[in-house]
XYZ file of C-alpha atoms in Angstrom:
669
model
C 16.493 22.941 6.486
C 18.869 20.258 7.152
C 17.837 17.998 4.213
C 18.420 21.003 1.858
C 21.625 21.836 3.131
C 22.476 18.243 2.362
C 20.823 18.578 -0.878
C 22.907 21.672 -1.768
C 26.226 19.747 -0.893
C 25.145 16.763 -2.767
C 22.158 14.750 -1.835
C 20.352 13.623 1.424
C 20.912 10.205 2.872
C 17.636 10.056 4.732
C 14.217 11.605 4.096
C 11.545 10.758 6.878
C 11.735 7.047 7.178
C 13.233 6.606 3.701
C 16.856 5.772 2.914
C 18.126 7.563 -0.174
C 19.942 5.447 -2.467
C 19.920 7.407 -5.822
C 19.133 10.705 -7.388
C 16.583 10.300 -10.253
C 16.060 13.773 -11.512
C 15.114 17.281 -10.830
C 12.434 19.719 -12.063
C 10.435 23.087 -11.308
C 9.334 21.577 -7.842
C 12.521 20.197 -6.622
C 14.340 16.886 -6.891
C 13.268 13.266 -7.021
C 15.093 10.388 -5.411
C 14.937 6.648 -5.271
C 14.299 5.681 -1.710
C 13.909 2.535 0.338
C 11.720 2.045 3.386
C 12.852 0.127 6.407
C 10.847 -2.907 4.866
C 12.903 -2.604 1.856
C 10.005 -1.126 -0.360
C 11.199 1.170 -3.255
C 9.575 4.635 -3.447
C 10.051 7.815 -5.308
C 10.684 10.364 -2.877
C 10.094 14.004 -3.910
C 11.669 17.031 -2.005
C 10.020 20.446 -2.743
C 12.259 23.440 -3.403
C 12.823 25.752 -0.478
C 11.467 28.865 -2.192
C 8.114 27.070 -2.813
C 8.031 25.860 0.869
C 8.232 29.416 2.031
C 5.115 30.326 0.145
C 2.367 29.926 2.708
C -0.221 29.507 -0.120
C 1.805 26.700 -1.558
C 2.077 25.104 1.658
C -1.667 25.037 2.169
C -2.355 23.950 -1.465
C 0.204 21.253 -1.436
C -1.215 19.864 1.877
C -4.861 19.737 0.370
C -3.697 18.152 -2.851
C -1.689 15.492 -0.939
C -4.427 14.778 1.371
C -6.758 14.144 -1.671
C -4.161 12.161 -3.578
C -3.781 9.717 -0.801
C -7.361 8.752 -1.124
C -6.818 7.474 -4.640
C -6.281 3.650 -4.582
C -6.673 2.191 -8.184
C -4.868 -0.606 -9.781
C -3.786 1.677 -12.750
C -2.476 4.609 -10.458
C 0.783 5.237 -8.560
C -0.538 6.816 -5.503
C 0.914 8.674 -2.559
C 2.176 6.295 0.269
C 3.650 8.770 2.654
C 4.147 12.565 2.863
C 5.135 15.370 5.228
C 3.639 18.570 3.766
C 4.716 20.531 6.849
C 8.262 19.298 6.955
C 11.413 21.146 6.290
C 11.513 20.543 3.309
C 8.198 19.368 2.447
C 8.237 15.924 0.673
C 6.090 13.155 -0.534
C 6.784 9.425 -1.421
C 4.869 7.705 -4.218
C 4.503 4.083 -5.053
C 7.167 2.852 -7.426
C 6.371 1.823 -10.950
C 8.500 -0.661 -12.992
C 8.073 0.991 -16.320
C 8.755 3.819 -18.611
C 6.952 6.933 -19.876
C 4.426 6.659 -22.555
C 6.058 9.551 -24.323
C 9.352 8.065 -24.287
C 7.899 4.704 -25.683
C 6.180 6.476 -28.461
C 9.208 8.738 -29.338
C 11.629 5.776 -29.650
C 9.310 3.154 -31.283
C 6.582 5.310 -33.015
C 2.818 4.929 -33.038
C 0.935 2.044 -31.640
C -1.493 -0.311 -33.518
C -5.109 -0.050 -32.643
C -5.424 -3.056 -30.179
C -2.828 -1.912 -27.760
C -4.097 1.563 -27.807
C -7.556 0.475 -26.974
C -6.013 -1.738 -24.113
C -4.119 1.458 -22.905
C -7.483 3.571 -23.008
C -9.421 1.084 -20.849
C -6.464 1.179 -18.282
C -6.364 4.912 -18.258
C -10.227 5.199 -17.980
C -10.036 2.867 -15.033
C -7.409 4.968 -13.312
C -9.429 7.986 -13.981
C -12.432 6.435 -12.405
C -10.365 5.752 -9.140
C -9.001 9.364 -9.247
C -12.395 10.861 -9.585
C -13.827 8.662 -7.193
C -11.645 10.227 -4.565
C -12.798 13.707 -5.329
C -9.637 14.565 -7.484
C -9.375 16.084 -10.996
C -6.021 15.289 -12.598
C -5.735 18.330 -14.928
C -2.741 17.219 -16.403
C -3.021 13.900 -17.921
C -0.158 13.652 -20.610
C 2.178 10.924 -21.844
C 4.927 11.941 -19.423
C 2.419 11.445 -16.552
C 1.589 7.815 -17.643
C 4.051 5.057 -17.170
C 4.043 1.828 -18.844
C 4.678 -1.375 -16.869
C 4.272 -5.108 -17.934
C 0.985 -5.356 -16.019
C -0.545 -2.112 -17.142
C -0.183 1.690 -17.304
C -0.141 3.838 -14.190
C -1.267 7.425 -13.994
C 1.041 9.395 -11.741
C 1.122 13.076 -10.337
C -2.731 13.402 -9.901
C -3.066 16.649 -8.136
C 0.318 17.001 -6.901
C 1.907 18.803 -9.666
C -1.208 21.166 -9.713
C -0.260 22.353 -6.373
C 3.152 23.526 -7.353
C 2.194 24.948 -10.775
C -0.913 26.719 -9.307
C 1.248 28.568 -6.849
C 3.197 30.277 -9.555
C 0.660 30.584 -12.304
C -2.408 31.738 -10.401
C -0.831 35.071 -9.802
C -0.487 35.782 -13.560
C -3.776 34.048 -14.705
C -2.121 31.122 -16.256
C -3.726 27.903 -16.819
C -2.544 24.716 -14.931
C -1.678 22.002 -17.452
C 0.276 21.234 -20.655
C -0.502 22.971 -23.987
C -2.053 20.520 -26.485
C -3.598 18.373 -23.757
C -5.475 20.788 -21.671
C -9.283 20.912 -22.249
C -11.049 24.088 -23.508
C -12.406 24.978 -20.123
C -8.932 24.832 -18.768
C -7.758 27.355 -21.282
C -10.671 29.690 -20.839
C -10.878 29.818 -17.257
C -14.136 27.933 -16.639
C -14.982 25.199 -14.051
C -12.835 22.167 -14.416
C -14.077 18.846 -13.553
C -13.824 15.205 -14.434
C -14.789 15.883 -18.119
C -11.615 17.724 -18.400
C -9.745 14.724 -17.882
C -11.666 12.867 -20.521
C -10.667 15.426 -23.036
C -7.068 14.860 -22.171
C -7.488 11.100 -22.313
C -8.683 11.613 -25.888
C -5.601 13.739 -26.821
C -3.346 11.055 -25.253
C -4.892 8.324 -27.241
C -4.758 10.127 -30.479
C -0.967 10.795 -29.834
C -0.346 7.145 -28.967
C -2.087 6.000 -32.191
C -0.466 8.619 -34.567
C 2.487 9.868 -32.906
C 1.373 13.609 -32.591
C -1.449 15.441 -31.126
C -4.698 15.956 -32.924
C -4.336 19.684 -32.672
C -1.069 19.641 -34.191
C 2.233 21.353 -32.931
C 3.675 24.744 -32.555
C 3.748 27.472 -29.914
C 1.588 27.020 -26.952
C -0.659 29.906 -27.810
C -1.348 28.526 -31.130
C -2.037 24.947 -29.891
C -4.492 26.457 -27.334
C -6.380 28.578 -29.990
C -6.891 25.384 -32.014
C -8.094 23.416 -28.979
C -10.630 26.036 -28.127
C -11.838 27.142 -31.668
C -10.976 24.318 -34.320
C -11.820 20.638 -34.725
C -9.073 18.188 -33.972
C -7.469 16.209 -37.115
C -8.668 12.699 -36.521
C -8.451 11.119 -39.987
C -5.178 9.264 -39.203
C -6.821 7.290 -36.396
C -7.807 3.752 -36.820
C -11.440 2.966 -37.593
C -12.508 1.770 -34.154
C -10.676 4.230 -32.164
C -11.822 7.219 -34.330
C -15.381 7.722 -32.893
C -14.150 7.073 -29.266
C -11.458 9.845 -29.450
C -13.973 12.153 -31.205
C -16.537 11.996 -28.509
C -13.610 12.580 -25.771
C -12.736 15.794 -27.676
C -16.064 17.418 -27.616
C -15.765 21.049 -26.924
C -18.405 21.126 -24.355
C -17.722 19.212 -21.218
C -21.332 17.869 -20.771
C -21.069 16.365 -24.379
C -18.131 14.036 -23.460
C -18.862 10.462 -22.378
C -18.494 9.447 -18.602
C -15.597 7.449 -17.709
C -17.847 4.281 -16.764
C -19.193 4.605 -20.311
C -15.788 4.747 -21.867
C -14.822 1.522 -20.245
C -17.629 -0.534 -21.808
C -17.027 1.375 -25.161
C -13.336 0.313 -25.037
C -14.285 -3.283 -24.544
C -16.865 -3.357 -27.149
C -14.424 -1.758 -29.680
C -11.756 -4.174 -28.856
C -13.697 -7.396 -29.161
C -17.621 -6.746 -29.237
C -17.992 -8.153 -25.726
C -18.343 -5.654 -22.825
C -18.102 -8.628 -20.251
C -14.693 -9.931 -21.484
C -11.235 -8.760 -20.125
C -9.805 -6.460 -22.693
C -7.728 -4.270 -20.466
C -3.819 -4.084 -20.017
C -3.700 -6.850 -17.223
C -1.467 -9.509 -18.753
C 1.369 -10.154 -21.023
C 1.152 -8.908 -24.584
C -0.819 -5.741 -23.953
C 2.042 -3.590 -24.962
C 3.662 -3.479 -28.585
C 6.673 -6.011 -28.435
C 9.505 -3.520 -28.801
C 8.058 -1.408 -25.777
C 7.860 -4.637 -23.828
C 11.461 -5.291 -24.473
C 12.195 -1.605 -23.424
C 10.257 -1.968 -20.232
C 12.117 -5.178 -19.317
C 15.347 -3.584 -19.662
C 15.043 -1.228 -17.001
C 16.791 -1.658 -13.613
C 17.456 0.875 -10.749
C 20.721 1.827 -8.924
C 21.168 0.264 -5.395
C 23.978 2.434 -3.979
C 23.579 5.844 -2.424
C 23.881 8.940 -4.600
C 27.066 10.589 -5.537
C 27.118 14.349 -5.455
C 26.626 16.336 -8.653
C 24.114 16.587 -11.295
C 21.362 14.027 -12.057
C 23.259 13.370 -15.195
C 26.757 13.184 -13.870
C 28.634 9.928 -14.442
C 31.251 8.360 -12.483
C 32.835 5.800 -14.890
C 35.838 7.739 -15.756
C 36.606 9.110 -12.137
C 36.134 6.357 -9.833
C 35.743 3.294 -11.800
C 32.115 2.944 -11.038
C 29.546 2.485 -13.971
C 27.550 5.546 -15.200
C 24.246 6.509 -14.281
C 22.983 5.084 -17.511
C 24.587 1.779 -16.965
C 23.328 1.644 -13.498
C 19.778 2.271 -14.832
C 20.467 -0.790 -17.468
C 19.494 1.571 -20.201
C 20.526 0.765 -23.718
C 21.733 3.220 -26.352
C 19.089 5.678 -27.538
C 16.625 4.818 -24.585
C 16.446 7.216 -21.543
C 13.784 5.154 -19.835
C 13.287 8.047 -17.312
C 11.455 11.186 -17.258
C 13.556 13.653 -15.571
C 11.324 16.750 -15.649
C 9.041 17.788 -12.865
C 7.846 14.928 -10.580
C 7.635 12.252 -13.251
C 10.534 10.016 -11.801
C 9.645 6.562 -10.376
C 11.611 3.435 -9.384
C 11.751 1.238 -12.366
C 12.544 -2.297 -11.036
C 13.978 -4.103 -8.074
C 17.198 -3.613 -6.219
C 18.841 -6.792 -7.846
C 18.075 -5.797 -11.348
C 15.148 -8.159 -11.826
C 11.551 -7.184 -12.913
C 9.454 -6.139 -9.922
C 7.758 -9.327 -8.398
C 4.140 -10.035 -9.140
C 1.599 -10.032 -6.314
C 1.744 -13.565 -4.674
C 5.243 -14.189 -5.709
C 7.700 -15.559 -3.143
C 10.668 -13.263 -2.509
C 12.329 -15.487 0.084
C 12.046 -18.519 2.616
C 13.532 -18.717 5.942
C 13.813 -21.855 7.867
C 12.738 -21.010 11.408
C 12.934 -24.577 12.626
C 10.499 -26.440 15.036
C 6.770 -25.916 15.003
C 5.496 -22.577 14.119
C 2.069 -21.288 15.265
C 2.947 -17.607 15.927
C 2.408 -14.693 13.701
C 5.407 -12.713 12.736
C 6.028 -9.028 13.768
C 7.764 -6.427 11.633
C 9.740 -3.569 12.785
C 12.609 -1.398 11.855
C 13.668 -3.717 8.827
C 13.358 -6.860 10.802
C 10.827 -9.592 10.965
C 10.570 -11.468 14.236
C 9.069 -14.893 14.358
C 8.944 -17.555 17.133
C 8.822 -21.339 17.029
C 8.982 -24.324 19.521
C 12.798 -23.994 19.292
C 13.889 -20.341 18.493
C 12.933 -16.659 18.583
C 14.429 -15.378 15.211
C 15.219 -12.027 13.848
C 15.303 -12.031 10.056
C 16.251 -9.220 7.707
C 13.134 -8.286 5.742
C 15.082 -7.542 2.496
C 17.399 -10.552 2.215
C 15.542 -13.116 4.361
C 18.793 -13.738 6.459
C 19.066 -14.322 9.999
C 20.123 -11.256 11.929
C 20.050 -13.402 15.232
C 18.434 -16.569 16.697
C 17.772 -16.980 20.585
C 16.801 -20.323 22.043
C 14.478 -19.861 25.098
C 13.206 -22.210 27.696
C 10.750 -23.892 25.194
C 9.611 -20.756 23.145
C 5.863 -20.277 23.327
C 3.252 -20.766 20.713
C 2.204 -17.069 21.059
C 3.376 -14.279 18.758
C 6.169 -11.777 19.380
C 5.384 -8.093 19.980
C 7.569 -5.194 19.079
C 7.731 -1.837 20.653
C 10.371 0.711 21.053
C 13.168 -1.499 20.036
C 12.063 -4.262 22.369
C 10.585 -7.598 21.550
C 8.231 -9.135 24.006
C 7.696 -12.887 23.844
C 5.667 -15.332 26.086
C 7.182 -18.788 26.564
C 6.045 -22.194 27.589
C 8.238 -21.876 30.708
C 5.396 -19.525 32.118
C 7.473 -16.419 31.636
C 7.153 -13.242 29.711
C 10.517 -12.120 28.140
C 11.759 -8.781 26.997
C 14.519 -8.702 24.611
C 16.551 -6.343 22.874
C 15.278 -6.053 19.325
C 18.835 -5.573 17.789
C 20.824 -8.287 19.671
C 18.337 -10.528 21.241
C 19.840 -10.067 24.622
C 17.479 -10.510 27.495
C 16.361 -7.343 29.387
C 13.994 -9.086 31.945
C 11.604 -11.780 32.368
C 8.538 -12.016 34.563
C 6.421 -14.967 35.633
C 3.005 -15.330 33.917
C 1.488 -18.728 34.060
C 0.469 -19.936 30.599
C 1.055 -16.496 29.270
C -0.452 -15.457 25.924
C 0.669 -12.836 23.470
C 1.133 -9.465 25.218
C -0.057 -5.895 24.218
C 2.384 -2.980 24.912
C 1.167 0.627 25.272
C 2.422 3.507 27.361
C 5.150 1.903 28.880
C 3.193 -1.074 30.188
C 2.920 -4.756 28.881
C -0.319 -6.484 29.472
C -0.470 -10.114 29.168
C -2.970 -12.870 30.022
C -2.411 -16.268 31.426
C -4.126 -19.710 31.719
C -4.310 -19.101 35.452
C -7.297 -16.684 34.853
C -5.233 -13.470 35.475
C -4.224 -10.419 33.420
C -1.008 -8.914 34.406
C 0.286 -5.370 33.808
C 4.019 -5.043 34.038
C 6.340 -2.185 33.666
C 7.753 -2.474 29.987
C 11.160 -1.124 31.030
C 11.690 -3.151 34.143
C 9.350 -6.129 34.227
C 8.003 -4.857 37.765
C 4.340 -5.634 38.340
C 1.827 -2.830 38.215
C -1.403 -4.779 38.859
C -3.064 -8.170 38.443
C -6.748 -8.762 37.456
C -8.424 -12.033 38.277
C -10.749 -13.081 35.397
C -13.198 -15.846 35.120
C -11.251 -18.381 33.314
C -7.943 -18.273 31.322
C -6.980 -15.141 29.435
C -4.760 -16.595 26.814
C -5.633 -14.260 23.911
C -3.993 -11.080 23.391
C -5.549 -7.947 25.108
C -5.963 -4.666 23.229
C -5.379 -1.414 24.517
C -7.274 1.672 23.293
C -6.661 5.040 25.036
C -6.874 4.506 28.985
C -8.745 1.054 28.415
C -7.603 -2.556 28.290
C -10.174 -4.718 26.588
C -9.515 -8.426 27.096
C -11.386 -11.860 26.557
C -11.723 -15.022 28.848
C -13.751 -18.036 28.822
C -16.885 -16.414 29.878
C -16.791 -13.061 27.934
C -15.361 -9.631 27.501
C -13.658 -7.180 30.024
C -12.966 -3.570 29.901
C -10.300 -2.467 32.484
C -8.731 0.800 33.492
C -5.106 0.544 32.072
C -3.558 2.317 34.962
C -5.164 0.643 37.920
C -6.632 -2.621 36.620
C -10.041 -1.831 37.778
C -12.966 -3.233 35.989
C -15.121 -0.892 33.923
C -17.615 -3.487 32.671
C -17.905 -7.131 31.617
C -19.921 -8.650 28.882
C -20.993 -12.376 29.080
C -20.653 -14.334 25.668
C -21.994 -17.581 24.480
C -18.947 -19.639 24.342
C -15.309 -18.727 24.662
C -13.498 -15.851 23.082
C -10.274 -17.453 21.750
C -9.141 -14.407 19.471
C -8.180 -10.957 20.498
C -11.138 -8.449 20.458
C -11.070 -5.752 17.763
C -12.004 -2.185 18.780
C -12.899 0.509 16.194
C -15.019 3.712 16.466
C -16.193 3.063 20.112
C -17.343 -0.485 19.410
C -15.584 -3.774 20.596
C -15.897 -6.786 18.264
C -15.322 -10.436 19.098
C -16.081 -13.861 17.976
C -16.874 -16.991 20.068
C -16.342 -20.697 19.349
C -20.124 -21.076 19.360
C -20.488 -19.209 16.132
C -21.403 -15.808 17.624
C -20.022 -12.453 16.380
C -20.664 -9.647 18.872
C -20.381 -5.877 18.664
C -20.392 -4.338 22.112
C -20.342 -0.653 23.073
C -16.947 0.145 24.178
C -17.951 2.721 26.751
C -20.302 0.762 28.895
C -20.288 -2.988 27.430
C -23.878 -2.723 26.028
C -24.513 -5.046 23.152
C -25.181 -3.335 19.909
C -25.785 -6.641 17.953
C -25.139 -10.131 17.591
C -24.714 -12.227 14.462
C -26.085 -15.645 15.185
C -24.571 -17.711 12.416
C -21.122 -16.142 12.013
C -19.260 -19.457 12.390
C -17.166 -20.670 15.226
C -14.280 -18.364 15.657
C -10.816 -19.230 17.080
C -9.060 -16.248 15.748
C -9.298 -12.441 15.882
C -11.574 -10.292 13.776
C -10.284 -7.211 11.911
C -12.163 -4.060 11.182
C -11.428 -1.573 8.340
C -13.611 0.814 6.453
C -16.746 0.089 8.167
C -16.472 -3.704 7.853
C -15.588 -6.639 10.260
C -13.744 -9.312 8.689
C -13.647 -12.731 10.686
C -12.066 -16.047 9.829
C -13.951 -19.056 11.153
C -13.400 -22.708 11.885
C -15.259 -23.959 8.860
C -12.835 -22.400 6.510
C -14.764 -19.263 5.759
C -13.800 -15.487 5.680
C -16.696 -13.374 6.338
C -17.347 -9.771 5.960
C -20.065 -8.000 8.005
C -21.002 -4.329 8.106
C -20.558 -2.696 11.348
C -24.345 -2.703 11.565
C -24.327 -6.539 11.719
C -25.364 -7.013 8.192
C -23.461 -9.709 6.247
C -21.695 -8.427 3.074
C -19.757 -11.355 1.482
C -18.275 -14.771 2.268
C -15.197 -16.266 0.861
C -14.316 -20.034 1.321
C -10.986 -21.832 1.524
C -10.629 -25.443 0.591
C -10.430 -26.635 4.146
C -11.724 -26.103 7.519
C -9.596 -23.544 9.854
C -8.556 -19.915 9.372
C -6.241 -17.719 11.076
C -6.976 -14.147 12.024
C -7.359 -11.778 8.956
C -5.170 -8.837 8.449
C -6.387 -5.771 6.298
C -3.895 -3.620 4.318
C -5.053 -1.239 1.705
C -8.109 -2.671 -0.012
C -7.110 -6.273 0.452
C -7.710 -8.740 3.215
C -4.958 -11.261 3.833
C -5.538 -14.531 5.684
C -3.611 -17.788 6.197
C -5.521 -21.153 6.043
C -5.010 -24.755 7.104
C -5.273 -25.625 3.273
C -1.678 -24.652 2.862
C -2.268 -21.215 1.317
C -2.119 -17.640 2.087
C -5.021 -15.603 0.432
C -5.406 -12.115 -0.712
C -8.966 -11.222 -1.059
C -10.602 -8.054 -2.290
C -11.913 -6.222 0.790
C -14.940 -4.696 -1.072
C -16.123 -7.784 -2.980
C -14.743 -10.933 -1.432
C -13.048 -11.962 -4.826
C -9.646 -13.576 -4.479
C -6.951 -11.586 -6.004
C -4.217 -14.219 -5.530
C -3.089 -17.129 -3.421
C 0.331 -18.206 -2.362
C 1.079 -21.917 -1.693
C 2.800 -22.232 1.424
C 3.286 -26.080 1.359
C 1.926 -26.577 4.916
C -0.884 -25.512 7.020
C -0.922 -21.878 8.225
C -2.266 -21.189 11.749
C -1.080 -17.582 12.200
C -1.993 -14.193 10.832
C 0.427 -12.713 8.384
C 2.122 -9.353 8.858
C 1.901 -6.917 5.951
C 4.536 -4.087 5.566
C 5.940 -2.137 2.654
C 4.413 -4.259 -0.001
C 5.316 -7.438 1.421
C 3.320 -10.229 3.356
C 5.126 -12.339 5.837
C 3.493 -15.592 6.802
C 4.766 -18.538 8.847
C 3.788 -22.279 8.481
C 3.400 -24.913 10.882
C 6.402 -26.872 9.534
C 8.748 -24.223 10.502
C 9.144 -21.876 7.646
C 8.823 -18.105 7.124
C 7.855 -16.658 3.824
C 8.095 -13.309 2.294
C 5.425 -12.770 -0.359
C 5.058 -9.753 -2.667
C 1.621 -8.127 -2.416
């Protein structure tokens, strides 16, 4: 209970991997803090109260709800990014939202016009679509669970608040939700499904358009009676919005429209064109006073002081008050401080949250860069023809630079605080990640990028050998002689090392170096193989993409027209993503059937990286691309100003990419 002891004394300084920089609020389930990940990403860290954690039923329910919520991945949702339901205390971290609560916006500036309400409805319907697709029912959609940002609304707390409320309420037969926004089936104890959220959506839209709920106000029991037995008051609603809300508020769940139907109806109501873009995805979707309100919000950057969430320090220590730290003007709270509805509302320097594809900083590495960066412990490591550099992920400033004997063109690898790097002086180096001091070096002719696992560094060489060396001392464990150079990075899965050479693929015993099997390929495999679900995937320079059984090396399939590959494939969600020399990014199902193809402007692609639902890939046409993993549609592209021959590293909402002319960029994702 160490974190709670700190909480009682003031506030914790660290929860999991997150550094706590401010206390944002408190509610029935515990306290909410602004946290920063090692990579600088802002999150809302939510600590559960001790008495709830001691309830075994709560623990089980909380773990289930967190697991379900982590499956939600929608543009208009603020999902769970990390959690420890079994911790002491239990906690979770959610994505930060640069915005304010819908309830606060309506309370301060009044009802909205019809057009922004329709845009809001489209965004909320899309959020519900993502939530329901993950098998989750929100059950508590209300204005304080909807945050407004410049690029659209975000639905928060889907499933999470239900766990805590149900722990206390189910014993007395109470319903989970908020009076006036709950569906009739919630109030009468009937089964609750996706249609219940549609009912709540109708109430939210009526509230936004009129400033009050369609079932009036008053004590909760009176509200609940009217929801179940009386018709809503819809006369004040605008003409186009009225039939939409009326259908959402049907008493019987089966009479309400499906979310997919609502999306089309919102578009038609807005402009008569269901194929056009009418959602809240650009500037101007919010009423102007609300836009100003959103832009005014910033977040604190200093660790929290002890005391209540509303405590100010201006009179005692000369520091600004909490309201000034949050950049909030008179009459605008900008934060919801009840329950879990607290989120980071901007960047640490007071600016608005950067848009995806926006440059955060640029670092001059110097020399030529063909290596991929590596990120660990708040540091990004990058090597060039001159230096190995350690750069702070948040500021883009150098922590240290280390000139080696002609630094290699391979990529650094980080493990347990040690950086492993090949060099053109035919050595593999191990360096202290914090200082850059050399720990050891070992001869490995023409060494490529290493792989490190279970205390052993595996590295191939142009001399046709794969070396296994002790990661602590550099002492040699074993050497395997392959047919031709092994300059690509090996891959270690379990007790097996998978490597590629001029003639094909190899599987070796990780402890002894004994060969388990080999597989001949047409052409040379220049990129590291990818291993997923018992299958090894690799592309060759003769345009073949192979899937080989990891247990015995038997071929499962071969794609004959995959395009010449000089980079490593990536596998995620049952799809293989491969960049090819003709400037194409291809997606192939793990059964070998092509899914989609994305083309860049010039031949030559690096190895793709998959993070979330996005594929990131660098290209020689001077761009970093972010491509939708499901559809192959470009989300954004970043102009690097020079060719990219390396893979990006993606961590904590930032993509790090290096360019041939010696720069390292940090780009918001």
